[in-house]
């Protein structure tokens, strides 16, 4: 070969090396690993996934040139058919013995193929099968390279909760994919107290079907596109409606047809959040160029989480294969038998279990974010909330496990308020106002409002039937309040009244108020109005609005003049227990004062009978401030200050109450306590159909002693007769009815006794009715307006006939102990504290007695004897000591007692003390004599001093 030819060949090799692509610069000794791929190539997701898978293989092995294994993909088109997909899986296993299968695109396809994977121990990795009915726990060889559909439900629930929708309607396709999420969606809505009143599988509801206007759509994109085109034609994409779509639809909004986009304006979507990185941006550009080269007929393209999941699945599988050393692994050949299927002849992959475990342990950061498998699927990540406006899906917020925010913060702290994102949303009909979530359909029947039929108290609700037209005319206070409330709603609601009567036009009630309310749950009525009290048992099957009247159950009784004055009226101002307590405190205070003064005050000493009299006299005399004994102990003075204050309060209260009893001419009720009536078995009246019957039974009343009444006149007649004459002693009813009686008969009856709380009158609606919160707000609005005043004045609630005093609830006139508990507590603390301080000081001063070796009885006797002895104070002891010195000086002749001015007496305890006067230096007088009687051992003279009162001895040198 000539040199020129050799040079040409050499140059050709250089050019080939320079032009060689990265994919061909791989390890030529790498072992190929067959991998099956099953996609629906007639769908956008299938085409996108195919491109991503092919690019992923090239990119991965370009970055990992040293790998000894290489994945080889075998593509199969399932044509959106589960049977075709299953056949393709068997064909790949039989002919290529693939070590793994990627991408059964639909959940129903993955369900079949996952069972095949379990049988052959071949991992099935899907990046689009998101139904929760597919689980790694049930089919261990199934791995989900995507977010399960249930993970987005918390984000959807957060949106519904933020806008306070009470009802939503799911629209889903009737398939493995669509129906799998519904039960989980119901649980999520129940967690935020939102109802799902009905469901629509695979069709759009008609615009006039129901009142709910919030729809959650979960279906595959092709079916969803047709749904929104039909909804737009039906006028359901206008103002007042709200639509939320799940990930499968939201992720493909930008790739939709223009007609579909126009019909989906204002839709809210939830899709998997993809972290924006430089690597992702570069890959997106390369992918778009390649996709347009392969599919030039598709104009609108967008890479989403499904495509990136396909891309990252290649990395996960390639790394697992490299670590697992499955190069020479084969399928075990089964024993050939007759009538075996193709699946049975395939056998089991020898390396399948190890490869499965290796894939599940894979952990890396891919284009879609962090890849880590928990129970065979990716953990819940953040979701992006988008709003379709124009041709763009605008990001309006993000959902994390904590809440909804305007942006994803760098830390877990949410600095953005949760509801800020709502301000950005453009709802259907280009509205910026949040839809209320429901409306009254145009073709829906009017609200059927049940009205009680009753003979009395027509001021509240009254039903009159026109005999000519047989139509009912409803009037009354409750009816006018209801109409004022409904007319103040921000939308129009139509209604018609239906009397609760046995037959049309009969005018006879069909049952009690409980029966009337129960007819809402049976569907007979859509609402009930009238004098309906909000009760717990009724709230079990209906929802009440806020009350619009005062609440409470009380009773009225006849009143009589207090003409006869009792001889013991002076005892009535205070109740018996208060009298007893006052007496006990008088005695206790006297005893404590005696203990404190006995040792230091001669007025509290003497014979036992004298001391007992002093205790009683001193304590009770403080009641009229007539005590003459002076106290010397500071503790006694402190005690008396508190006690005299207590006596002042008690005496003032007694005086005021007694004055009221004696000077005011009162109309007294015949009885003030309902329990007294029940104990005495007197007759009690109640209104027909009222819950008060059950209330009286709960208090222990005998049903035979309860009389039913209907009208105001019936009330008056029975109260006038009294229980002994065929009437009743009292009538128990709700305050609105009793007030009405008092307006008409204020001079005859009085409201007495305690008021038992009730919730008042309210309007009843079906359970979870969306009308309830709006009507409740309207009730508050009406009650705070002048409209309520005009309604009240129109009906007989005007109390000009009776003063407020006449309608005041009457209770017992005697003052109870409870009113003075605090006062007695202070007095008791003062007395007990003073006594404790005294005893502590006393025992401390005589601690030598307690510490002695004597018996307990001897110690007690010594303590008692010491307590009974008079104790000198410091001033008295000083005077005695000075007197001793003066006497000694007088005996020495240094001073001389004055006869008329000085006298000496012996103290009780044997000590001398001067009674009065001063000593003088003048000589002694016959009244005072001194005699020398001897001398002691020290040479001191022994003198004897005599006086008219006493004598003693002293010594003088």
CSV table of N, CA and C in Angstrom, one decimal, residues 480-491 493 495 778 781-782 787:
chain,number,residue,atom,x,y,z
A,480,UNK,N,-93.0,37.6,59.5
A,480,UNK,CA,-92.4,38.8,59.0
A,480,UNK,C,-90.9,38.9,59.2
A,481,UNK,N,-90.4,38.3,60.3
A,481,UNK,CA,-89.0,38.2,60.6
A,481,UNK,C,-88.3,37.3,59.5
A,482,UNK,N,-88.9,36.2,59.2
A,482,UNK,CA,-88.4,35.3,58.1
A,482,UNK,C,-88.3,36.0,56.8
A,483,UNK,N,-89.3,36.7,56.4
A,483,UNK,CA,-89.3,37.4,55.1
A,483,UNK,C,-88.3,38.5,55.1
A,484,UNK,N,-88.2,39.2,56.2
A,484,UNK,CA,-87.1,40.3,56.2
A,484,UNK,C,-85.7,39.7,56.1
A,485,UNK,N,-85.5,38.5,56.7
A,485,UNK,CA,-84.2,37.9,56.6
A,485,UNK,C,-83.9,37.4,55.2
A,486,UNK,N,-84.9,36.7,54.6
A,486,UNK,CA,-84.7,36.1,53.3
A,486,UNK,C,-84.5,37.2,52.2
A,487,UNK,N,-85.2,38.3,52.4
A,487,UNK,CA,-85.1,39.4,51.5
A,487,UNK,C,-83.7,40.2,51.6
A,488,UNK,N,-83.0,40.0,52.7
A,488,UNK,CA,-81.8,40.6,52.9
A,488,UNK,C,-80.6,39.8,52.4
A,489,UNK,N,-80.9,38.6,51.9
A,489,UNK,CA,-79.8,37.8,51.3
A,489,UNK,C,-79.2,38.4,50.1
A,490,UNK,N,-78.0,38.2,49.8
A,490,UNK,CA,-77.4,38.8,48.6
A,490,UNK,C,-77.8,38.1,47.3
A,491,UNK,N,-78.8,37.2,47.3
A,491,UNK,CA,-79.3,36.5,46.1
A,491,UNK,C,-80.8,36.3,46.3
A,493,UNK,N,-84.1,34.1,46.7
A,493,UNK,CA,-84.6,32.8,47.0
A,493,UNK,C,-86.1,32.8,47.1
A,495,UNK,N,-89.9,31.1,47.9
A,495,UNK,CA,-90.4,30.1,48.8
A,495,UNK,C,-92.0,30.2,48.8
A,778,UNK,N,-77.8,36.8,57.8
A,778,UNK,CA,-78.9,37.7,57.5
A,778,UNK,C,-79.7,38.0,58.8
A,781,UNK,N,-77.9,40.6,60.7
A,781,UNK,CA,-78.1,41.9,60.0
A,781,UNK,C,-79.4,42.5,60.3
A,782,UNK,N,-80.5,41.7,60.2
A,782,UNK,CA,-81.8,42.2,60.4
A,782,UNK,C,-82.0,42.7,61.9
A,787,UNK,N,-85.2,47.7,61.0
A,787,UNK,CA,-86.3,46.9,60.5
A,787,UNK,C,-86.9,46.0,61.6
